[in-house]
Amino acid sequence: MELTQVTEETLLKEFQAKIDADAKIEPNDWMPEDYRTHLIRQISQHAHSEVIGMQPEGNWITRAPSLRSKKILLAKIQDEGGHGLYLYSAAETLGVSRDQFIQWLHEGKAKYSSIFNYPTLNWADIGAIGWLVDGAAITNQVSLQRTSYGPYSRAMVRICKEESFHQRQGYEIMWKMMEGTKEQRAMAQDAMNRWWWPALMMFGPKDGDSPRSGTAMKYKIKRETNDQLREKFIQKTIPQAHLIGLTVPDSEIKLLEDGTYSHGEIDWNEFWTVVNGDGPCNKQRLAHHVKYHEEGAWVRECAQAFEDYLTK
Ligand code: FAQ
């Protein structure tokens, strides 16, 4: 056996022992290449989701129905941009630059969450995004607070605090609309009908069809599987819908004797169509990001010039 092989094996054993003992891995610690590349992919895609996710909500800032709702929406969207920045910073600790992440996004090599490829057609969609989309995001992110990579885990702690405000403001919009006129109730139900299934798709493919889950679970990058998290979200969200008089658009939902709900199955063809780039807004979202990234080049140059001046 060669010396390098022995060293690699020992390092890997020590690394897995740390993971098994629930210790955090930090940027300067030794890590196997498949752990590093897995994290680079997942954290950067998570960051892209936060940033692209600003677009469907941004569509409603100028049309928010009151000054209060406009202020809340502005603050929420700004939070999402901030989440993107923490996550890009966490991903950069793995040795890839932010410019490279953005280039991969623009070249279609990096993904972002399928949910942001659906349009926001009426004000109730802003309620549905806060309640369902942030609600699904939190379910996943609470679990990711215990992820094994230190910088990712710490970013999640702060993000989760902010996301719980987002979830509540979305539920408040839906609840207010359900207490309103017949037309407002119809708008809320329409938003529920359009966002329910895409929100469930955010958790990714079924466990048996999730090629990344093996490595993710072995290295405790993910602490729960896609289906476990999706199920948690379904079970807590159905009663919230019923409480304000909304119908969940799934004819197979049934309350079981043990107090849980059985439910129908996602349309996986739709999921893969959207993930693979052919959803209702994929092209629009990416084109928008490319356009404003290019137009913002001068801002980055100024910031860099100022930084260079300070460090001279
Ligand atoms: N959309 O083997 P798996 C938010 C891809 S944040 C698009 O199961 P994995 C805040 C997956 O990347 C929302 N692609 O993969 C907000 C992989 O492709 P790849 C984002 C998807 O990584 C709210 C392939 O399919 N949250 O919303 C999706 O083990 C409101 C095979 O899948 C996160 O990113 C999908 N839904 O599990 C902002 C959380 N599902 O990379 C603004 C962190 C799967 O091989 C407004 N990420 N794919 O080319 C994760 O937990 C995981 O990466 C999963 C996927 C669960 C998304």
CSV table of C-alpha atoms and ligand atoms in Angstrom, one decimal:
chain,number,residue,atom,x,y,z
A,1,MET,CA,0.0,0.0,0.0
A,2,GLU,CA,1.3,3.5,-0.9
A,3,LEU,CA,1.8,6.1,1.8
A,4,THR,CA,-0.6,8.5,0.2
A,5,GLN,CA,-3.3,5.9,0.1
A,6,VAL,CA,-2.9,5.1,3.8
A,7,THR,CA,-3.1,8.8,4.7
A,8,GLU,CA,-6.2,9.3,2.6
A,9,GLU,CA,-7.9,6.3,4.2
A,10,THR,CA,-7.0,7.5,7.7
A,11,LEU,CA,-8.2,11.0,6.9
A,12,LEU,CA,-11.5,9.6,5.6
A,13,LYS,CA,-12.0,7.4,8.6
A,14,GLU,CA,-11.3,10.4,10.9
A,15,PHE,CA,-13.6,12.6,8.9
A,16,GLN,CA,-16.5,10.0,9.0
A,17,ALA,CA,-16.0,9.6,12.7
A,18,LYS,CA,-16.4,13.4,13.2
A,19,ILE,CA,-19.6,13.3,11.1
A,20,ASP,CA,-20.9,10.3,13.1
A,21,ALA,CA,-20.2,12.2,16.3
A,22,ASP,CA,-22.2,15.2,15.0
A,23,ALA,CA,-19.2,17.5,15.0
A,24,LYS,CA,-19.2,20.4,12.5
A,25,ILE,CA,-16.8,20.4,9.6
A,26,GLU,CA,-15.1,23.8,9.1
A,27,PRO,CA,-13.6,25.3,6.0
A,28,ASN,CA,-9.9,24.5,6.9
A,29,ASP,CA,-10.6,20.9,8.0
A,30,TRP,CA,-9.7,18.1,5.7
A,31,MET,CA,-12.7,16.9,3.7
A,32,PRO,CA,-13.2,14.3,1.0
A,33,GLU,CA,-13.7,15.7,-2.5
A,34,ASP,CA,-17.3,14.3,-2.9
A,35,TYR,CA,-18.3,16.1,0.3
A,36,ARG,CA,-16.8,19.4,-1.0
A,37,THR,CA,-18.4,19.2,-4.4
A,38,HIS,CA,-21.8,18.1,-3.0
A,39,LEU,CA,-21.8,21.2,-0.7
A,40,ILE,CA,-20.7,23.6,-3.5
A,41,ARG,CA,-23.6,22.3,-5.6
A,42,GLN,CA,-26.3,22.4,-2.9
A,43,ILE,CA,-25.4,25.6,-1.2
A,44,SER,CA,-24.9,27.6,-4.4
A,45,GLN,CA,-28.2,26.3,-5.8
A,46,HIS,CA,-29.8,27.3,-2.5
A,47,ALA,CA,-28.3,30.8,-2.8
A,48,HIS,CA,-29.6,31.1,-6.4
A,49,SER,CA,-33.1,30.1,-5.3
A,50,GLU,CA,-33.1,32.9,-2.7
A,51,VAL,CA,-32.1,35.4,-5.3
A,52,ILE,CA,-34.2,34.3,-8.2
A,53,GLY,CA,-37.1,34.0,-5.7
A,54,MET,CA,-37.1,37.8,-5.4
A,55,GLN,CA,-38.5,38.1,-8.9
A,56,PRO,CA,-42.1,36.7,-8.5
A,57,GLU,CA,-42.6,38.8,-5.4
A,58,GLY,CA,-40.9,41.9,-6.8
A,59,ASN,CA,-43.6,41.8,-9.4
A,60,TRP,CA,-46.1,43.0,-6.8
A,61,ILE,CA,-44.2,45.8,-4.9
A,62,THR,CA,-45.8,48.6,-7.0
A,63,ARG,CA,-49.2,47.0,-6.7
A,64,ALA,CA,-49.4,46.1,-3.0
A,65,PRO,CA,-52.9,47.1,-1.7
A,66,SER,CA,-51.7,49.3,1.2
A,67,LEU,CA,-48.6,51.1,2.4
A,68,ARG,CA,-48.4,48.6,5.2
A,69,SER,CA,-48.4,45.6,2.9
A,70,LYS,CA,-45.9,47.3,0.5
A,71,LYS,CA,-43.5,47.9,3.4
A,72,ILE,CA,-43.7,44.3,4.6
A,73,LEU,CA,-43.2,43.0,1.1
A,74,LEU,CA,-40.2,45.2,0.5
A,75,ALA,CA,-38.6,44.1,3.7
A,76,LYS,CA,-39.3,40.4,2.9
A,77,ILE,CA,-37.8,40.6,-0.5
A,78,GLN,CA,-34.7,42.4,0.9
A,79,ASP,CA,-34.4,39.5,3.5
A,80,GLU,CA,-34.4,37.0,0.6
A,81,GLY,CA,-31.6,38.9,-1.1
A,82,GLY,CA,-29.7,38.8,2.2
A,83,HIS,CA,-30.2,35.0,2.5
A,84,GLY,CA,-28.7,34.7,-1.0
A,85,LEU,CA,-25.6,36.6,0.2
A,86,TYR,CA,-25.1,34.6,3.4
A,87,LEU,CA,-25.4,31.4,1.3
A,88,TYR,CA,-23.0,32.6,-1.4
A,89,SER,CA,-20.5,33.5,1.3
A,90,ALA,CA,-20.9,30.0,2.9
A,91,ALA,CA,-20.4,28.4,-0.5
A,92,GLU,CA,-17.3,30.6,-1.2
A,93,THR,CA,-15.6,29.1,1.9
A,94,LEU,CA,-15.3,25.9,-0.2
A,95,GLY,CA,-13.0,27.6,-2.7
A,96,VAL,CA,-15.2,28.7,-5.5
A,97,SER,CA,-15.8,32.4,-6.3
A,98,ARG,CA,-19.2,34.1,-6.5
A,99,ASP,CA,-18.5,35.1,-10.1
A,100,GLN,CA,-18.1,31.4,-10.9
A,101,PHE,CA,-21.4,30.5,-9.2
A,102,ILE,CA,-23.2,33.2,-11.2
A,103,GLN,CA,-21.6,32.1,-14.4
A,104,TRP,CA,-22.8,28.5,-13.8
A,105,LEU,CA,-26.3,29.8,-13.2
A,106,HIS,CA,-26.3,31.8,-16.4
A,107,GLU,CA,-25.0,28.9,-18.4
A,108,GLY,CA,-27.8,26.7,-17.1
A,109,LYS,CA,-25.3,24.4,-15.2
A,110,ALA,CA,-26.6,25.3,-11.8
A,111,LYS,CA,-30.2,24.9,-10.8
A,112,TYR,CA,-32.5,27.0,-8.5
A,113,SER,CA,-35.8,25.9,-6.9
A,114,SER,CA,-38.5,24.9,-9.4
A,115,ILE,CA,-41.1,26.9,-7.4
A,116,PHE,CA,-39.8,30.3,-8.8
A,117,ASN,CA,-40.7,29.3,-12.3
A,118,TYR,CA,-44.4,29.9,-11.7
A,119,PRO,CA,-46.0,33.3,-12.2
A,120,THR,CA,-47.6,35.6,-9.6
A,121,LEU,CA,-51.0,36.5,-11.1
A,122,ASN,CA,-52.9,38.2,-8.2
A,123,TRP,CA,-52.2,39.7,-4.8
A,124,ALA,CA,-53.2,36.4,-3.1
A,125,ASP,CA,-50.2,34.8,-4.7
A,126,ILE,CA,-48.0,36.9,-2.4
A,127,GLY,CA,-49.9,35.4,0.5
A,128,ALA,CA,-49.5,31.9,-0.9
A,129,ILE,CA,-45.8,32.4,-1.5
A,130,GLY,CA,-45.2,33.6,2.1
A,131,TRP,CA,-47.4,30.9,3.7
A,132,LEU,CA,-46.7,27.9,1.4
A,133,VAL,CA,-43.3,28.6,-0.2
A,134,ASP,CA,-41.6,30.0,2.8
A,135,GLY,CA,-43.4,27.4,4.9
A,136,ALA,CA,-41.9,24.6,2.8
A,137,ALA,CA,-38.5,26.4,2.8
A,138,ILE,CA,-38.5,26.6,6.6
A,139,THR,CA,-39.4,22.9,7.0
A,140,ASN,CA,-36.3,22.1,5.0
A,141,GLN,CA,-34.1,24.7,6.5
A,142,VAL,CA,-34.9,23.9,10.1
A,143,SER,CA,-33.6,20.5,9.3
A,144,LEU,CA,-30.5,22.0,7.6
A,145,GLN,CA,-29.6,23.9,10.7
A,146,ARG,CA,-28.1,20.6,11.8
A,147,THR,CA,-26.2,20.0,8.6
A,148,SER,CA,-22.6,18.9,9.1
A,149,TYR,CA,-20.9,21.9,7.4
A,150,GLY,CA,-20.4,24.7,9.9
A,151,PRO,CA,-20.8,27.8,7.7
A,152,TYR,CA,-24.0,26.3,6.0
A,153,SER,CA,-25.5,25.4,9.4
A,154,ARG,CA,-24.9,28.8,10.9
A,155,ALA,CA,-26.3,30.6,7.9
A,156,MET,CA,-29.4,28.5,8.3
A,157,VAL,CA,-30.0,29.5,11.9
A,158,ARG,CA,-30.3,33.2,11.0
A,159,ILE,CA,-32.3,32.5,7.8
A,160,CYS,CA,-34.8,30.4,9.7
A,161,LYS,CA,-35.6,33.2,12.1
A,162,GLU,CA,-36.4,35.5,9.2
A,163,GLU,CA,-38.3,32.9,7.3
A,164,SER,CA,-40.7,32.4,10.1
A,165,PHE,CA,-41.8,36.0,9.9
A,166,HIS,CA,-42.2,35.5,6.1
A,167,GLN,CA,-44.4,32.5,6.7
A,168,ARG,CA,-46.6,34.4,9.2
A,169,GLN,CA,-47.0,37.4,6.9
A,170,GLY,CA,-48.1,35.1,4.1
A,171,TYR,CA,-50.7,33.4,6.3
A,172,GLU,CA,-52.0,36.7,7.5
A,173,ILE,CA,-52.6,37.8,3.8
A,174,MET,CA,-54.5,34.6,3.1
A,175,TRP,CA,-56.5,34.8,6.4
A,176,LYS,CA,-57.5,38.4,5.8
A,177,MET,CA,-58.6,37.6,2.3
A,178,MET,CA,-60.6,34.6,3.5
A,179,GLU,CA,-62.4,37.0,5.9
A,180,GLY,CA,-63.1,39.5,3.0
A,181,THR,CA,-65.5,39.6,0.1
A,182,LYS,CA,-66.6,36.7,-2.1
A,183,GLU,CA,-64.2,37.8,-4.8
A,184,GLN,CA,-61.3,38.0,-2.3
A,185,ARG,CA,-62.1,34.5,-1.0
A,186,ALA,CA,-62.1,33.3,-4.6
A,187,MET,CA,-58.7,34.9,-5.2
A,188,ALA,CA,-57.2,33.2,-2.2
A,189,GLN,CA,-58.6,29.8,-3.2
A,190,ASP,CA,-57.3,30.3,-6.7
A,191,ALA,CA,-53.8,31.0,-5.4
A,192,MET,CA,-54.0,28.0,-3.1
A,193,ASN,CA,-55.0,25.8,-6.1
A,194,ARG,CA,-52.0,27.0,-8.2
A,195,TRP,CA,-49.3,26.9,-5.4
A,196,TRP,CA,-50.1,23.8,-3.4
A,197,TRP,CA,-48.6,21.2,-5.7
A,198,PRO,CA,-45.5,23.3,-6.8
A,199,ALA,CA,-44.8,23.9,-3.1
A,200,LEU,CA,-44.8,20.1,-2.5
A,201,MET,CA,-42.4,19.8,-5.4
A,202,MET,CA,-39.8,22.0,-3.6
A,203,PHE,CA,-38.8,19.0,-1.5
A,204,GLY,CA,-37.3,17.3,-4.6
A,205,PRO,CA,-38.0,13.9,-6.1
A,206,LYS,CA,-39.3,10.9,-4.2
A,207,ASP,CA,-36.7,9.2,-2.0
A,208,GLY,CA,-36.2,6.3,-4.4
A,209,ASP,CA,-35.6,8.7,-7.3
A,210,SER,CA,-33.3,11.1,-5.5
A,211,PRO,CA,-29.7,10.4,-6.8
A,212,ARG,CA,-28.0,12.9,-4.4
A,213,SER,CA,-29.6,11.7,-1.2
A,214,GLY,CA,-27.2,8.8,-0.6
A,215,THR,CA,-24.1,11.0,-0.2
A,216,ALA,CA,-26.1,13.7,1.5
A,217,MET,CA,-27.4,11.4,4.2
A,218,LYS,CA,-24.0,9.6,4.7
A,219,TYR,CA,-22.2,12.9,5.3
A,220,LYS,CA,-25.2,14.4,7.2
A,221,ILE,CA,-25.5,17.2,4.7
A,222,LYS,CA,-29.2,16.5,4.7
A,223,ARG,CA,-30.6,15.2,8.0
A,224,GLU,CA,-34.0,14.1,6.7
A,225,THR,CA,-35.0,12.8,3.3
A,226,ASN,CA,-37.0,14.6,0.7
A,227,ASP,CA,-40.2,12.6,1.5
A,228,GLN,CA,-39.8,12.9,5.3
A,229,LEU,CA,-39.7,16.7,5.0
A,230,ARG,CA,-42.5,16.9,2.5
A,231,GLU,CA,-44.7,14.8,4.7
A,232,LYS,CA,-44.0,17.0,7.7
A,233,PHE,CA,-45.0,20.1,5.7
A,234,ILE,CA,-48.2,18.4,4.4
A,235,GLN,CA,-49.3,17.3,7.9
A,236,LYS,CA,-48.8,20.8,9.4
A,237,THR,CA,-50.2,22.8,6.5
A,238,ILE,CA,-53.5,21.0,5.8
A,239,PRO,CA,-55.0,22.0,9.2
A,240,GLN,CA,-53.8,25.6,8.6
A,241,ALA,CA,-55.7,25.7,5.3
A,242,HIS,CA,-58.9,24.3,6.9
A,243,LEU,CA,-58.7,26.7,9.8
A,244,ILE,CA,-59.2,29.7,7.4
A,245,GLY,CA,-61.7,28.0,5.2
A,246,LEU,CA,-59.4,27.0,2.2
A,247,THR,CA,-59.7,23.8,0.4
A,248,VAL,CA,-56.5,21.9,-0.4
A,249,PRO,CA,-56.7,21.0,-4.1
A,250,ASP,CA,-56.1,17.3,-3.6
A,251,SER,CA,-59.3,15.1,-3.8
A,252,GLU,CA,-57.4,12.2,-2.1
A,253,ILE,CA,-56.9,14.0,1.2
A,254,LYS,CA,-58.5,12.0,4.0
A,255,LEU,CA,-58.2,12.4,7.8
A,256,LEU,CA,-57.1,9.1,9.2
A,257,GLU,CA,-57.9,7.6,12.6
A,258,ASP,CA,-54.4,8.5,14.0
A,259,GLY,CA,-55.0,12.2,13.2
A,260,THR,CA,-52.7,12.3,10.2
A,261,TYR,CA,-53.8,12.9,6.5
A,262,SER,CA,-53.4,10.6,3.6
A,263,HIS,CA,-53.0,12.4,0.3
A,264,GLY,CA,-52.5,12.2,-3.5
A,265,GLU,CA,-49.3,12.0,-5.6
A,266,ILE,CA,-47.4,14.8,-7.2
A,267,ASP,CA,-47.4,15.0,-11.0
A,268,TRP,CA,-43.8,14.1,-11.5
A,269,ASN,CA,-43.8,14.9,-15.2
A,270,GLU,CA,-44.6,18.5,-14.4
A,271,PHE,CA,-41.8,18.5,-11.7
A,272,TRP,CA,-39.1,17.3,-14.2
A,273,THR,CA,-40.4,19.6,-17.0
A,274,VAL,CA,-39.9,22.6,-14.7
A,275,VAL,CA,-36.6,21.3,-13.2
A,276,ASN,CA,-35.3,20.7,-16.7
A,277,GLY,CA,-36.0,24.3,-17.9
A,278,ASP,CA,-39.5,24.2,-19.5
A,279,GLY,CA,-41.7,25.6,-16.7
A,280,PRO,CA,-44.0,28.6,-17.3
A,281,CYS,CA,-41.3,31.2,-16.4
A,282,ASN,CA,-37.8,29.5,-16.5
A,283,LYS,CA,-36.6,31.5,-19.5
A,284,GLN,CA,-38.0,34.8,-18.2
A,285,ARG,CA,-36.4,34.4,-14.8
A,286,LEU,CA,-33.0,33.6,-16.1
A,287,ALA,CA,-33.1,36.3,-18.8
A,288,HIS,CA,-34.0,38.8,-16.2
A,289,HIS,CA,-31.1,37.8,-13.9
A,290,VAL,CA,-28.6,38.0,-16.8
A,291,LYS,CA,-29.9,41.4,-18.0
A,292,TYR,CA,-29.6,43.0,-14.5
A,293,HIS,CA,-26.3,41.3,-13.7
A,294,GLU,CA,-24.9,42.8,-16.9
A,295,GLU,CA,-26.4,46.2,-16.2
A,296,GLY,CA,-25.1,46.1,-12.6
A,297,ALA,CA,-21.4,45.5,-13.7
A,298,TRP,CA,-20.5,49.2,-13.1
A,299,VAL,CA,-21.7,48.9,-9.4
A,300,ARG,CA,-19.4,45.9,-8.9
A,301,GLU,CA,-16.5,47.8,-10.5
A,302,CYS,CA,-17.1,50.8,-8.3
A,303,ALA,CA,-17.3,48.7,-5.1
A,304,GLN,CA,-14.1,46.9,-6.1
A,305,ALA,CA,-12.3,50.2,-6.9
A,306,PHE,CA,-13.3,51.4,-3.4
A,307,GLU,CA,-12.1,48.2,-1.8
A,308,ASP,CA,-8.8,48.5,-3.7
A,309,TYR,CA,-8.4,52.1,-2.6
A,310,LEU,CA,-9.0,51.2,1.1
A,311,THR,CA,-6.5,48.3,1.0
A,312,LYS,CA,-3.8,50.2,-0.8
B,1,FAQ,N1,-36.2,22.5,-8.0
B,1,FAQ,O1,-31.2,14.0,-5.7
B,1,FAQ,P1,-32.0,15.2,-5.4
B,1,FAQ,C1,-36.7,29.5,-0.6
B,1,FAQ,C2,-32.7,18.8,-8.5
B,1,FAQ,S1,-35.3,28.6,-0.6
B,1,FAQ,C3,-35.1,22.4,-8.8
B,1,FAQ,O2,-33.2,15.0,-4.5
B,1,FAQ,P2,-30.8,17.0,-3.5
B,1,FAQ,C4,-36.7,30.8,0.2
B,1,FAQ,C5,-31.5,18.6,-7.6
B,1,FAQ,O3,-30.8,19.9,-7.4
B,1,FAQ,C6,-35.8,27.2,-1.7
B,1,FAQ,N2,-34.3,21.4,-8.8
B,1,FAQ,O4,-31.1,16.4,-5.0
B,1,FAQ,C7,-37.5,31.8,-0.5
B,1,FAQ,C8,-30.7,17.6,-8.4
B,1,FAQ,O5,-30.1,18.2,-9.5
B,1,FAQ,P3,-28.5,18.4,-9.7
B,1,FAQ,C9,-34.6,26.4,-2.0
B,1,FAQ,C10,-34.5,20.4,-7.9
B,1,FAQ,O6,-29.9,18.1,-3.6
B,1,FAQ,C11,-38.9,31.8,-0.3
B,1,FAQ,C12,-31.8,16.7,-8.9
B,1,FAQ,O7,-33.0,17.5,-9.0
B,1,FAQ,N3,-34.2,25.6,-0.9
B,1,FAQ,O8,-37.6,29.1,-1.1
B,1,FAQ,C13,-35.6,20.4,-7.1
B,1,FAQ,O9,-30.4,15.8,-2.6
B,1,FAQ,C14,-39.7,32.7,-0.9
B,1,FAQ,C15,-32.0,15.4,-8.1
B,1,FAQ,O10,-32.6,15.7,-6.8
B,1,FAQ,C16,-33.1,24.8,-1.0
B,1,FAQ,O11,-32.4,24.9,-2.0
B,1,FAQ,C17,-36.5,21.5,-7.1
B,1,FAQ,N4,-37.5,21.6,-6.3
B,1,FAQ,O12,-32.2,17.5,-3.0
B,1,FAQ,C18,-37.0,32.7,-1.3
B,1,FAQ,C19,-32.7,24.0,0.2
B,1,FAQ,N5,-35.6,19.2,-6.3
B,1,FAQ,O13,-28.1,19.3,-8.6
B,1,FAQ,C20,-37.8,33.7,-2.0
B,1,FAQ,C21,-31.4,23.3,0.0
B,1,FAQ,C22,-34.5,18.5,-6.8
B,1,FAQ,O14,-28.0,17.0,-9.5
B,1,FAQ,C23,-39.2,33.7,-1.7
B,1,FAQ,N6,-31.5,22.3,-1.0
B,1,FAQ,N7,-33.9,19.2,-7.7
B,1,FAQ,O15,-28.3,18.9,-11.1
B,1,FAQ,C24,-31.9,21.0,-0.7
B,1,FAQ,O16,-32.3,20.7,0.4
B,1,FAQ,C25,-31.8,20.0,-1.7
B,1,FAQ,O17,-30.8,20.4,-2.7
B,1,FAQ,C26,-33.1,19.6,-2.5
B,1,FAQ,C27,-32.9,18.6,-3.5
B,1,FAQ,C28,-34.2,19.1,-1.5
B,1,FAQ,C29,-33.7,20.9,-3.1
